[in-house]
Every structure is written in C-alpha cells, then in structure tokens.
Amino acid sequence: MTSTTSAGLAGAGPASVADGARPLLRVDDLSVVLGGRRVVDSVSFSLDRGVVLGVVGANGSGKTTLLRAIAGLVEPDGTGGIGGIATISTGWSVDAAHGELEHGRLSQRERARMMAYMPQQAESHPFSVFEAVLMGRYPHLGRFQLEGASDRAMAWEAMGRTGVTEFADRKIDTLSGGERQRVVLARVLVQQADLLLLDEPTASLDLRHQMLTMDLVREEALERGAGAIVVMHDLSLAARFCDRLMLLNGGRKVADGSPWEVLTPDNLRSAFGVEGLVEP
C-alpha cells in the first residue's frame, strides 16, 4: 500500500503554543487497510497544542490502528502532518522553510523528537527501570553521545512523577503490568516530545494511578504545550480529563467535539449498542 504523508514541525517547546493558527497535528483523509479490511476509513482531524484528545469507540473500531498510523508504525493511505505544513513525501517529512529536512524520511531519532508513542501493552525486557526510563533521552543525544547529568536528573524526575522511583534498580520483567505501564509513561515524559500518542495508558492501573496518569497527561498539555491523543475505554475518565473526544465506529469518525457533544445517548447507542448516560 502506498503511503503519502505530510508533516511539518511547528516549533519545539511551550513557546510555540501561540504559533499562529497552525495546528500541531493535521491528518487528512487517512485510511489503513489490513488483511484486505479497511480498518481506518478516511479519517480527518487536527490537533492544537495544549489539547488532550481522547479517541473512543468499541473494540475493533480502529482506535489503536489510527494511533499507530500517526506514529508511523503502520502504513497509512492518505495524508497527515505535524505542524500543519503541507509537505508531501514518502513517510514523515518536515518543510525546509522551517529549518528542517526538505524531503525524505525522518530518522527514528528525528521522529522521536516530534512524537512519543506509548503502546497498549507495556513491553517486558531485562533492562532496569532507570535504564528503561533513561532511554527516553535518546532522541536528544548526538551520535555516540552518552547521557549526561541533566538527562539522568530528568529521568529521576519523571520516575518521581509516575511513582516508580522505588523500582529504579529492578528489572522491567519483574514488575506487574500496571507498574510497567507507569515506567513506560515515565519514559514518554522524559522524551519531551511535542505530540504524545498514548494507547490506553490507564490499562492495568488501579483507580489512584489512573487518575495520576491522566493528571500527568494534562500537565504536559497545559504546562509544556504538548498535544496528546489518548485511546481510552473508560468513557467517564475520558469525559473528565479530555478537552475533546473523537468517536470511531467501524473505522470511521462519527463524532468529534466536547465530551458532552460526543457522548450523547444516540452516539452511545449506535457505537456501543448500549442505552446510557456518561457522567464525569
């Protein structure tokens, strides 16, 4: 399948929050076909800095595939952009007019400076918690450059924010699923990307850590000017913490707006097959 994607970097850090009217992310008519099935069907939307967008829908509605397509982990058919620059290329690219690459595919390091992806399933590996979190600084290091004192300090700070400092020397594969989720979130925080792509970040967490996780996502948006796209199953949690929701049904976007505009009884009935009312 052919991939046509456009991307541009609006600028790094909170100083760019007021960067004109350009959105942080723009996705136009994005579709993904897997196994002969159109899993994501002509989805278009944009995301401004400082906004937390929740993506909701029933199982199999295309939420995870949409997120993975934006992250460049599946091959999309359509166009997308970071920073609102209409640069068309194969893979993610940025506009030379804004001081970045003129054409061609971004390296893994360059992509990771722009976006941080948190998968639905936290990986298991033999690294220590501290080593795993410190890996989030990789995109900001030069070739053959080792992490410095400031990188290590940032890792410790992120671990403190997610409550995993006590596990610093433990191996990832000795932790519970919920503990691993918090470690991955710490790595995302220390990466300091403009765009956060989080696939069910509250999965496997108890209620306290669900609230803590979403509080941290909002802090990144409000204090650092990041944009966040969060796939969520808990509609009450989504309504409480997200500025905006996008509802998918059968791979198509069927609603996009405030939680109260999206989570209507009619939408709940058509997308989830249930009668109900969502309260924060």
PDB file of C-alpha atoms in Angstrom:
ATOM      1  CA  MET A   1       0.000   0.000   0.000  1.00  0.00           C
ATOM      2  CA  THR A   2       1.293   3.465  -0.898  1.00  0.00           C
ATOM      3  CA  SER A   3       1.917   5.926   1.887  1.00  0.00           C
ATOM      4  CA  THR A   4       1.506   9.646   1.288  1.00  0.00           C
ATOM      5  CA  THR A   5       2.152  11.662   4.387  1.00  0.00           C
ATOM      6  CA  SER A   6       2.851  15.314   5.012  1.00  0.00           C
ATOM      7  CA  ALA A   7       4.402  16.712   8.145  1.00  0.00           C
ATOM      8  CA  GLY A   8       5.936  19.871   9.462  1.00  0.00           C
ATOM      9  CA  LEU A   9       7.328  20.880  12.821  1.00  0.00           C
ATOM     10  CA  ALA A  10       5.584  23.927  14.234  1.00  0.00           C
ATOM     11  CA  GLY A  11       8.413  24.519  16.682  1.00  0.00           C
ATOM     12  CA  ALA A  12       9.622  22.929  19.883  1.00  0.00           C
ATOM     13  CA  GLY A  13       8.575  23.649  23.431  1.00  0.00           C
ATOM     14  CA  PRO A  14       5.870  25.725  25.099  1.00  0.00           C
ATOM     15  CA  ALA A  15       6.943  28.912  23.329  1.00  0.00           C
ATOM     16  CA  SER A  16       5.237  27.575  20.226  1.00  0.00           C
ATOM     17  CA  VAL A  17       1.797  27.229  21.819  1.00  0.00           C
ATOM     18  CA  ALA A  18       0.761  30.568  20.337  1.00  0.00           C
ATOM     19  CA  ASP A  19       2.360  29.878  16.948  1.00  0.00           C
ATOM     20  CA  GLY A  20      -0.391  31.424  14.823  1.00  0.00           C
ATOM     21  CA  ALA A  21      -3.276  29.243  13.781  1.00  0.00           C
ATOM     22  CA  ARG A  22      -1.226  26.243  12.678  1.00  0.00           C
ATOM     23  CA  PRO A  23      -2.275  23.027  14.381  1.00  0.00           C
ATOM     24  CA  LEU A  24       0.330  20.772  15.938  1.00  0.00           C
ATOM     25  CA  LEU A  25      -1.035  17.800  14.004  1.00  0.00           C
ATOM     26  CA  ARG A  26      -3.157  17.579  10.904  1.00  0.00           C
ATOM     27  CA  VAL A  27      -4.479  14.312   9.482  1.00  0.00           C
ATOM     28  CA  ASP A  28      -6.353  14.387   6.172  1.00  0.00           C
ATOM     29  CA  ASP A  29      -8.386  11.503   4.782  1.00  0.00           C
ATOM     30  CA  LEU A  30      -6.235   8.839   6.447  1.00  0.00           C
ATOM     31  CA  SER A  31      -7.139   5.226   5.732  1.00  0.00           C
ATOM     32  CA  VAL A  32      -5.480   1.959   6.693  1.00  0.00           C
ATOM     33  CA  VAL A  33      -6.191  -1.388   5.059  1.00  0.00           C
ATOM     34  CA  LEU A  34      -5.014  -4.502   6.904  1.00  0.00           C
ATOM     35  CA  GLY A  35      -5.684  -8.018   5.682  1.00  0.00           C
ATOM     36  CA  GLY A  36      -7.955  -6.682   2.972  1.00  0.00           C
ATOM     37  CA  ARG A  37     -10.126  -4.826   5.501  1.00  0.00           C
ATOM     38  CA  ARG A  38     -10.321  -1.045   5.778  1.00  0.00           C
ATOM     39  CA  VAL A  39      -9.601  -0.685   9.498  1.00  0.00           C
ATOM     40  CA  VAL A  40      -9.380   3.116   9.404  1.00  0.00           C
ATOM     41  CA  ASP A  41     -11.607   4.771   6.823  1.00  0.00           C
ATOM     42  CA  SER A  42     -10.966   8.333   5.601  1.00  0.00           C
ATOM     43  CA  VAL A  43     -10.371   9.934   8.997  1.00  0.00           C
ATOM     44  CA  SER A  44      -9.517  13.648   9.097  1.00  0.00           C
ATOM     45  CA  PHE A  45      -8.854  15.870  12.087  1.00  0.00           C
ATOM     46  CA  SER A  46      -6.397  18.359  13.521  1.00  0.00           C
ATOM     47  CA  LEU A  47      -4.926  18.836  16.978  1.00  0.00           C
ATOM     48  CA  ASP A  48      -3.739  22.065  18.566  1.00  0.00           C
ATOM     49  CA  ARG A  49      -1.003  22.390  21.153  1.00  0.00           C
ATOM     50  CA  GLY A  50      -2.147  22.118  24.745  1.00  0.00           C
ATOM     51  CA  VAL A  51      -5.136  19.921  23.855  1.00  0.00           C
ATOM     52  CA  VAL A  52      -5.863  16.396  25.122  1.00  0.00           C
ATOM     53  CA  LEU A  53      -7.889  14.476  22.531  1.00  0.00           C
ATOM     54  CA  GLY A  54      -9.481  11.214  23.628  1.00  0.00           C
ATOM     55  CA  VAL A  55     -10.203   8.597  20.963  1.00  0.00           C
ATOM     56  CA  VAL A  56     -13.103   6.363  21.973  1.00  0.00           C
ATOM     57  CA  GLY A  57     -15.130   3.608  20.374  1.00  0.00           C
ATOM     58  CA  ALA A  58     -15.999  -0.055  20.694  1.00  0.00           C
ATOM     59  CA  ASN A  59     -13.423  -2.822  20.309  1.00  0.00           C
ATOM     60  CA  GLY A  60     -12.360  -3.111  16.676  1.00  0.00           C
ATOM     61  CA  SER A  61     -13.385   0.436  15.776  1.00  0.00           C
ATOM     62  CA  GLY A  62      -9.870   1.360  14.605  1.00  0.00           C
ATOM     63  CA  LYS A  63      -8.592   3.367  17.574  1.00  0.00           C
ATOM     64  CA  THR A  64      -5.245   1.625  18.015  1.00  0.00           C
ATOM     65  CA  THR A  65      -4.609   1.370  14.275  1.00  0.00           C
ATOM     66  CA  LEU A  66      -5.256   5.100  13.862  1.00  0.00           C
ATOM     67  CA  LEU A  67      -2.761   5.881  16.612  1.00  0.00           C
ATOM     68  CA  ARG A  68      -0.164   3.506  15.154  1.00  0.00           C
ATOM     69  CA  ALA A  69      -0.617   5.049  11.706  1.00  0.00           C
ATOM     70  CA  ILE A  70       0.055   8.518  13.090  1.00  0.00           C
ATOM     71  CA  ALA A  71       3.129   7.126  14.865  1.00  0.00           C
ATOM     72  CA  GLY A  72       4.361   5.684  11.565  1.00  0.00           C
ATOM     73  CA  LEU A  73       4.066   2.089  12.759  1.00  0.00           C
ATOM     74  CA  VAL A  74       1.575   1.029  10.085  1.00  0.00           C
ATOM     75  CA  GLU A  75       1.412   2.246   6.526  1.00  0.00           C
ATOM     76  CA  PRO A  76      -1.387   4.788   6.014  1.00  0.00           C
ATOM     77  CA  ASP A  77      -3.123   5.694   2.788  1.00  0.00           C
ATOM     78  CA  GLY A  78      -3.832   9.415   2.970  1.00  0.00           C
ATOM     79  CA  THR A  79      -2.061  12.453   4.325  1.00  0.00           C
ATOM     80  CA  GLY A  80      -1.069  13.621   7.752  1.00  0.00           C
ATOM     81  CA  GLY A  81       1.012  16.381   9.179  1.00  0.00           C
ATOM     82  CA  ILE A  82       2.781  17.576  12.275  1.00  0.00           C
ATOM     83  CA  GLY A  83       2.781  21.322  12.476  1.00  0.00           C
ATOM     84  CA  GLY A  84       0.310  21.935   9.674  1.00  0.00           C
ATOM     85  CA  ILE A  85       2.888  22.096   6.867  1.00  0.00           C
ATOM     86  CA  ALA A  86       1.615  20.561   3.636  1.00  0.00           C
ATOM     87  CA  THR A  87       4.859  18.881   2.646  1.00  0.00           C
ATOM     88  CA  ILE A  88       4.074  15.738   0.666  1.00  0.00           C
ATOM     89  CA  SER A  89       6.622  12.949   0.751  1.00  0.00           C
ATOM     90  CA  THR A  90       7.054   9.250   1.397  1.00  0.00           C
ATOM     91  CA  GLY A  91       6.970   8.864   5.141  1.00  0.00           C
ATOM     92  CA  TRP A  92       7.119  11.657   7.689  1.00  0.00           C
ATOM     93  CA  SER A  93       8.851  14.818   6.482  1.00  0.00           C
ATOM     94  CA  VAL A  94       9.255  18.420   7.518  1.00  0.00           C
ATOM     95  CA  ASP A  95       9.436  21.603   5.497  1.00  0.00           C
ATOM     96  CA  ALA A  96      12.851  23.077   4.684  1.00  0.00           C
ATOM     97  CA  ALA A  97      11.304  26.545   5.033  1.00  0.00           C
ATOM     98  CA  HIS A  98      11.071  25.859   8.744  1.00  0.00           C
ATOM     99  CA  GLY A  99      14.693  24.836   9.124  1.00  0.00           C
ATOM    100  CA  GLU A 100      14.228  21.092   8.891  1.00  0.00           C
ATOM    101  CA  LEU A 101      14.634  18.384   6.265  1.00  0.00           C
ATOM    102  CA  GLU A 102      13.377  19.317   2.815  1.00  0.00           C
ATOM    103  CA  HIS A 103      12.273  15.861   1.719  1.00  0.00           C
ATOM    104  CA  GLY A 104      12.679  12.224   2.564  1.00  0.00           C
ATOM    105  CA  ARG A 105      12.039  10.020   5.515  1.00  0.00           C
ATOM    106  CA  LEU A 106      12.739  11.113   9.051  1.00  0.00           C
ATOM    107  CA  SER A 107      15.176   9.018  11.029  1.00  0.00           C
ATOM    108  CA  GLN A 108      13.939   7.240  14.131  1.00  0.00           C
ATOM    109  CA  ARG A 109      15.715   9.836  16.269  1.00  0.00           C
ATOM    110  CA  GLU A 110      14.142  12.773  14.422  1.00  0.00           C
ATOM    111  CA  ARG A 111      10.695  11.224  14.604  1.00  0.00           C
ATOM    112  CA  ALA A 112      11.094  10.603  18.347  1.00  0.00           C
ATOM    113  CA  ARG A 113      11.858  14.273  18.962  1.00  0.00           C
ATOM    114  CA  MET A 114       8.469  15.070  17.458  1.00  0.00           C
ATOM    115  CA  MET A 115       6.275  12.331  18.907  1.00  0.00           C
ATOM    116  CA  ALA A 116       6.306   9.865  21.796  1.00  0.00           C
ATOM    117  CA  TYR A 117       4.306   6.642  21.467  1.00  0.00           C
ATOM    118  CA  MET A 118       3.067   4.560  24.393  1.00  0.00           C
ATOM    119  CA  PRO A 119       1.802   1.131  23.282  1.00  0.00           C
ATOM    120  CA  GLN A 120      -1.226  -0.612  24.695  1.00  0.00           C
ATOM    121  CA  GLN A 121       0.924  -3.440  26.032  1.00  0.00           C
ATOM    122  CA  ALA A 122       3.963  -2.460  28.101  1.00  0.00           C
ATOM    123  CA  GLU A 123       6.958  -4.443  26.922  1.00  0.00           C
ATOM    124  CA  SER A 124       8.957  -6.837  29.078  1.00  0.00           C
ATOM    125  CA  HIS A 125      12.748  -6.721  28.820  1.00  0.00           C
ATOM    126  CA  PRO A 126      15.796  -7.262  31.070  1.00  0.00           C
ATOM    127  CA  PHE A 127      16.739  -3.578  31.494  1.00  0.00           C
ATOM    128  CA  SER A 128      16.379  -1.894  34.857  1.00  0.00           C
ATOM    129  CA  VAL A 129      13.603   0.631  35.382  1.00  0.00           C
ATOM    130  CA  PHE A 130      16.093   3.503  35.468  1.00  0.00           C
ATOM    131  CA  GLU A 131      17.767   2.324  32.248  1.00  0.00           C
ATOM    132  CA  ALA A 132      14.392   1.996  30.519  1.00  0.00           C
ATOM    133  CA  VAL A 133      13.286   5.496  31.508  1.00  0.00           C
ATOM    134  CA  LEU A 134      16.656   6.997  30.551  1.00  0.00           C
ATOM    135  CA  MET A 135      16.175   5.602  27.028  1.00  0.00           C
ATOM    136  CA  GLY A 136      13.624   8.363  26.557  1.00  0.00           C
ATOM    137  CA  ARG A 137      16.521  10.817  26.274  1.00  0.00           C
ATOM    138  CA  TYR A 138      17.962   9.005  23.230  1.00  0.00           C
ATOM    139  CA  PRO A 139      16.371  11.358  20.641  1.00  0.00           C
ATOM    140  CA  HIS A 140      18.101  14.349  22.227  1.00  0.00           C
ATOM    141  CA  LEU A 141      21.618  12.891  22.208  1.00  0.00           C
ATOM    142  CA  GLY A 142      24.172  13.281  19.456  1.00  0.00           C
ATOM    143  CA  ARG A 143      25.724  10.327  17.694  1.00  0.00           C
ATOM    144  CA  PHE A 144      27.853   8.324  20.158  1.00  0.00           C
ATOM    145  CA  GLN A 145      26.900  10.809  22.906  1.00  0.00           C
ATOM    146  CA  LEU A 146      26.240   9.376  26.364  1.00  0.00           C
ATOM    147  CA  GLU A 147      23.580  10.590  28.751  1.00  0.00           C
ATOM    148  CA  GLY A 148      24.741  13.445  30.959  1.00  0.00           C
ATOM    149  CA  ALA A 149      23.873  14.545  34.472  1.00  0.00           C
ATOM    150  CA  SER A 150      20.908  16.596  33.236  1.00  0.00           C
ATOM    151  CA  ASP A 151      19.492  13.587  31.355  1.00  0.00           C
ATOM    152  CA  ARG A 152      19.776  11.448  34.464  1.00  0.00           C
ATOM    153  CA  ALA A 153      18.157  14.149  36.579  1.00  0.00           C
ATOM    154  CA  MET A 154      15.254  14.317  34.143  1.00  0.00           C
ATOM    155  CA  ALA A 155      14.844  10.544  34.331  1.00  0.00           C
ATOM    156  CA  TRP A 156      14.710  10.647  38.125  1.00  0.00           C
ATOM    157  CA  GLU A 157      12.161  13.464  37.990  1.00  0.00           C
ATOM    158  CA  ALA A 158       9.923  11.534  35.576  1.00  0.00           C
ATOM    159  CA  MET A 159      10.160   8.439  37.757  1.00  0.00           C
ATOM    160  CA  GLY A 160       9.121  10.513  40.743  1.00  0.00           C
ATOM    161  CA  ARG A 161       6.128  11.909  38.880  1.00  0.00           C
ATOM    162  CA  THR A 162       4.913   8.426  37.941  1.00  0.00           C
ATOM    163  CA  GLY A 163       5.724   6.872  41.309  1.00  0.00           C
ATOM    164  CA  VAL A 164       8.285   4.309  40.160  1.00  0.00           C
ATOM    165  CA  THR A 165      11.413   5.638  41.893  1.00  0.00           C
ATOM    166  CA  GLU A 166      11.351   2.747  44.356  1.00  0.00           C
ATOM    167  CA  PHE A 167      11.682   0.325  41.426  1.00  0.00           C
ATOM    168  CA  ALA A 168      14.725   2.079  39.904  1.00  0.00           C
ATOM    169  CA  ASP A 169      17.093  -0.887  40.176  1.00  0.00           C
ATOM    170  CA  ARG A 170      14.554  -3.604  39.455  1.00  0.00           C
ATOM    171  CA  LYS A 171      14.377  -5.303  36.081  1.00  0.00           C
ATOM    172  CA  ILE A 172      11.336  -4.456  33.966  1.00  0.00           C
ATOM    173  CA  ASP A 173      10.414  -8.116  33.565  1.00  0.00           C
ATOM    174  CA  THR A 174       9.971  -8.473  37.348  1.00  0.00           C
ATOM    175  CA  LEU A 175       7.248  -5.803  37.529  1.00  0.00           C
ATOM    176  CA  SER A 176       3.491  -6.156  37.325  1.00  0.00           C
ATOM    177  CA  GLY A 177       1.644  -4.969  34.235  1.00  0.00           C
ATOM    178  CA  GLY A 178       0.495  -1.784  35.941  1.00  0.00           C
ATOM    179  CA  GLU A 179       3.986  -1.000  37.212  1.00  0.00           C
ATOM    180  CA  ARG A 180       5.390  -1.459  33.701  1.00  0.00           C
ATOM    181  CA  GLN A 181       2.752   0.947  32.363  1.00  0.00           C
ATOM    182  CA  ARG A 182       3.959   3.609  34.772  1.00  0.00           C
ATOM    183  CA  VAL A 183       7.581   3.025  33.728  1.00  0.00           C
ATOM    184  CA  VAL A 184       6.674   3.463  30.062  1.00  0.00           C
ATOM    185  CA  LEU A 185       4.802   6.659  30.928  1.00  0.00           C
ATOM    186  CA  ALA A 186       7.920   7.955  32.705  1.00  0.00           C
ATOM    187  CA  ARG A 187       9.945   7.251  29.553  1.00  0.00           C
ATOM    188  CA  VAL A 188       7.367   9.147  27.476  1.00  0.00           C
ATOM    189  CA  LEU A 189       7.567  12.122  29.849  1.00  0.00           C
ATOM    190  CA  VAL A 190      11.363  12.264  29.744  1.00  0.00           C
ATOM    191  CA  GLN A 191      11.275  12.153  25.937  1.00  0.00           C
ATOM    192  CA  GLN A 192       9.662  15.631  25.936  1.00  0.00           C
ATOM    193  CA  ALA A 193       8.080  15.246  22.505  1.00  0.00           C
ATOM    194  CA  ASP A 194       5.576  17.776  21.196  1.00  0.00           C
ATOM    195  CA  LEU A 195       2.998  15.084  20.401  1.00  0.00           C
ATOM    196  CA  LEU A 196       2.049  12.300  22.832  1.00  0.00           C
ATOM    197  CA  LEU A 197       0.373   9.205  21.358  1.00  0.00           C
ATOM    198  CA  LEU A 198      -0.926   7.102  24.242  1.00  0.00           C
ATOM    199  CA  ASP A 199      -2.750   3.813  23.678  1.00  0.00           C
ATOM    200  CA  GLU A 200      -4.820   3.012  26.767  1.00  0.00           C
ATOM    201  CA  PRO A 201      -2.284   4.436  29.248  1.00  0.00           C
ATOM    202  CA  THR A 202      -4.588   3.640  32.177  1.00  0.00           C
ATOM    203  CA  ALA A 203      -4.891  -0.069  31.344  1.00  0.00           C
ATOM    204  CA  SER A 204      -3.843  -2.372  34.206  1.00  0.00           C
ATOM    205  CA  LEU A 205      -3.798   0.559  36.657  1.00  0.00           C
ATOM    206  CA  ASP A 206      -5.779   0.906  39.854  1.00  0.00           C
ATOM    207  CA  LEU A 207      -8.087   3.902  40.234  1.00  0.00           C
ATOM    208  CA  ARG A 208      -5.494   6.068  42.001  1.00  0.00           C
ATOM    209  CA  HIS A 209      -2.889   5.558  39.301  1.00  0.00           C
ATOM    210  CA  GLN A 210      -5.456   6.021  36.526  1.00  0.00           C
ATOM    211  CA  MET A 211      -6.194   9.483  37.916  1.00  0.00           C
ATOM    212  CA  LEU A 212      -2.477  10.208  38.393  1.00  0.00           C
ATOM    213  CA  THR A 213      -1.701   9.187  34.817  1.00  0.00           C
ATOM    214  CA  MET A 214      -4.368  11.417  33.298  1.00  0.00           C
ATOM    215  CA  ASP A 215      -3.345  14.287  35.579  1.00  0.00           C
ATOM    216  CA  LEU A 216       0.202  13.968  34.203  1.00  0.00           C
ATOM    217  CA  VAL A 217      -1.062  13.978  30.622  1.00  0.00           C
ATOM    218  CA  ARG A 218      -2.997  17.174  31.309  1.00  0.00           C
ATOM    219  CA  GLU A 219       0.073  18.728  32.947  1.00  0.00           C
ATOM    220  CA  GLU A 220       2.131  18.015  29.829  1.00  0.00           C
ATOM    221  CA  ALA A 221      -0.522  19.725  27.725  1.00  0.00           C
ATOM    222  CA  LEU A 222      -1.118  22.727  29.961  1.00  0.00           C
ATOM    223  CA  GLU A 223       2.405  23.405  31.232  1.00  0.00           C
ATOM    224  CA  ARG A 224       4.577  22.280  28.314  1.00  0.00           C
ATOM    225  CA  GLY A 225       2.205  22.913  25.427  1.00  0.00           C
ATOM    226  CA  ALA A 226       2.250  19.323  24.188  1.00  0.00           C
ATOM    227  CA  GLY A 227      -0.662  17.848  22.292  1.00  0.00           C
ATOM    228  CA  ALA A 228      -1.930  14.422  23.343  1.00  0.00           C
ATOM    229  CA  ILE A 229      -4.023  11.783  21.599  1.00  0.00           C
ATOM    230  CA  VAL A 230      -5.203   9.198  24.112  1.00  0.00           C
ATOM    231  CA  VAL A 231      -7.046   5.992  23.211  1.00  0.00           C
ATOM    232  CA  MET A 232      -9.441   5.261  26.078  1.00  0.00           C
ATOM    233  CA  HIS A 233     -12.064   2.668  27.003  1.00  0.00           C
ATOM    234  CA  ASP A 234     -13.283   4.289  30.221  1.00  0.00           C
ATOM    235  CA  LEU A 235     -15.753   6.880  28.956  1.00  0.00           C
ATOM    236  CA  SER A 236     -16.196   8.552  32.342  1.00  0.00           C
ATOM    237  CA  LEU A 237     -12.430   9.005  32.653  1.00  0.00           C
ATOM    238  CA  ALA A 238     -12.280  10.296  29.085  1.00  0.00           C
ATOM    239  CA  ALA A 239     -15.055  12.810  29.742  1.00  0.00           C
ATOM    240  CA  ARG A 240     -13.345  14.039  32.881  1.00  0.00           C
ATOM    241  CA  PHE A 241      -9.800  14.527  31.568  1.00  0.00           C
ATOM    242  CA  CYS A 242     -10.048  15.113  27.807  1.00  0.00           C
ATOM    243  CA  ASP A 243     -10.687  18.510  26.257  1.00  0.00           C
ATOM    244  CA  ARG A 244     -12.162  16.850  23.224  1.00  0.00           C
ATOM    245  CA  LEU A 245     -13.298  13.393  22.149  1.00  0.00           C
ATOM    246  CA  MET A 246     -13.343  11.690  18.771  1.00  0.00           C
ATOM    247  CA  LEU A 247     -15.677   8.716  18.402  1.00  0.00           C
ATOM    248  CA  LEU A 248     -14.832   5.979  15.897  1.00  0.00           C
ATOM    249  CA  ASN A 249     -17.288   3.387  14.644  1.00  0.00           C
ATOM    250  CA  GLY A 250     -16.316   0.839  12.010  1.00  0.00           C
ATOM    251  CA  GLY A 251     -13.098   2.722  11.301  1.00  0.00           C
ATOM    252  CA  ARG A 252     -14.882   5.993  10.539  1.00  0.00           C
ATOM    253  CA  LYS A 253     -15.048   9.173  12.583  1.00  0.00           C
ATOM    254  CA  VAL A 254     -18.693   9.610  13.566  1.00  0.00           C
ATOM    255  CA  ALA A 255     -18.383  12.397  16.145  1.00  0.00           C
ATOM    256  CA  ASP A 256     -15.760  14.935  17.200  1.00  0.00           C
ATOM    257  CA  GLY A 257     -16.207  17.639  19.821  1.00  0.00           C
ATOM    258  CA  SER A 258     -16.513  18.241  23.537  1.00  0.00           C
ATOM    259  CA  PRO A 259     -17.233  15.172  25.696  1.00  0.00           C
ATOM    260  CA  TRP A 260     -20.850  16.269  26.046  1.00  0.00           C
ATOM    261  CA  GLU A 261     -21.269  16.726  22.304  1.00  0.00           C
ATOM    262  CA  VAL A 262     -19.828  13.282  21.598  1.00  0.00           C
ATOM    263  CA  LEU A 263     -21.135  11.075  24.412  1.00  0.00           C
ATOM    264  CA  THR A 264     -24.809  11.548  23.643  1.00  0.00           C
ATOM    265  CA  PRO A 265     -27.367   8.771  24.194  1.00  0.00           C
ATOM    266  CA  ASP A 266     -27.732   8.400  20.409  1.00  0.00           C
ATOM    267  CA  ASN A 267     -23.972   8.028  19.889  1.00  0.00           C
ATOM    268  CA  LEU A 268     -23.664   5.563  22.772  1.00  0.00           C
ATOM    269  CA  ARG A 269     -26.468   3.522  21.263  1.00  0.00           C
ATOM    270  CA  SER A 270     -25.070   3.468  17.716  1.00  0.00           C
ATOM    271  CA  ALA A 271     -21.374   2.998  18.582  1.00  0.00           C
ATOM    272  CA  PHE A 272     -21.579   0.770  21.660  1.00  0.00           C
ATOM    273  CA  GLY A 273     -25.064  -0.739  21.446  1.00  0.00           C
ATOM    274  CA  VAL A 274     -25.969   0.435  24.934  1.00  0.00           C
ATOM    275  CA  GLU A 275     -28.501   2.775  26.472  1.00  0.00           C
ATOM    276  CA  GLY A 276     -26.921   5.103  28.966  1.00  0.00           C
ATOM    277  CA  LEU A 277     -25.624   8.463  30.044  1.00  0.00           C
ATOM    278  CA  VAL A 278     -21.953   9.174  30.747  1.00  0.00           C
ATOM    279  CA  GLU A 279     -21.132  11.331  33.755  1.00  0.00           C
ATOM    280  CA  PRO A 280     -17.607  12.521  34.669  1.00  0.00           C
TER     281      PRO A 280
END
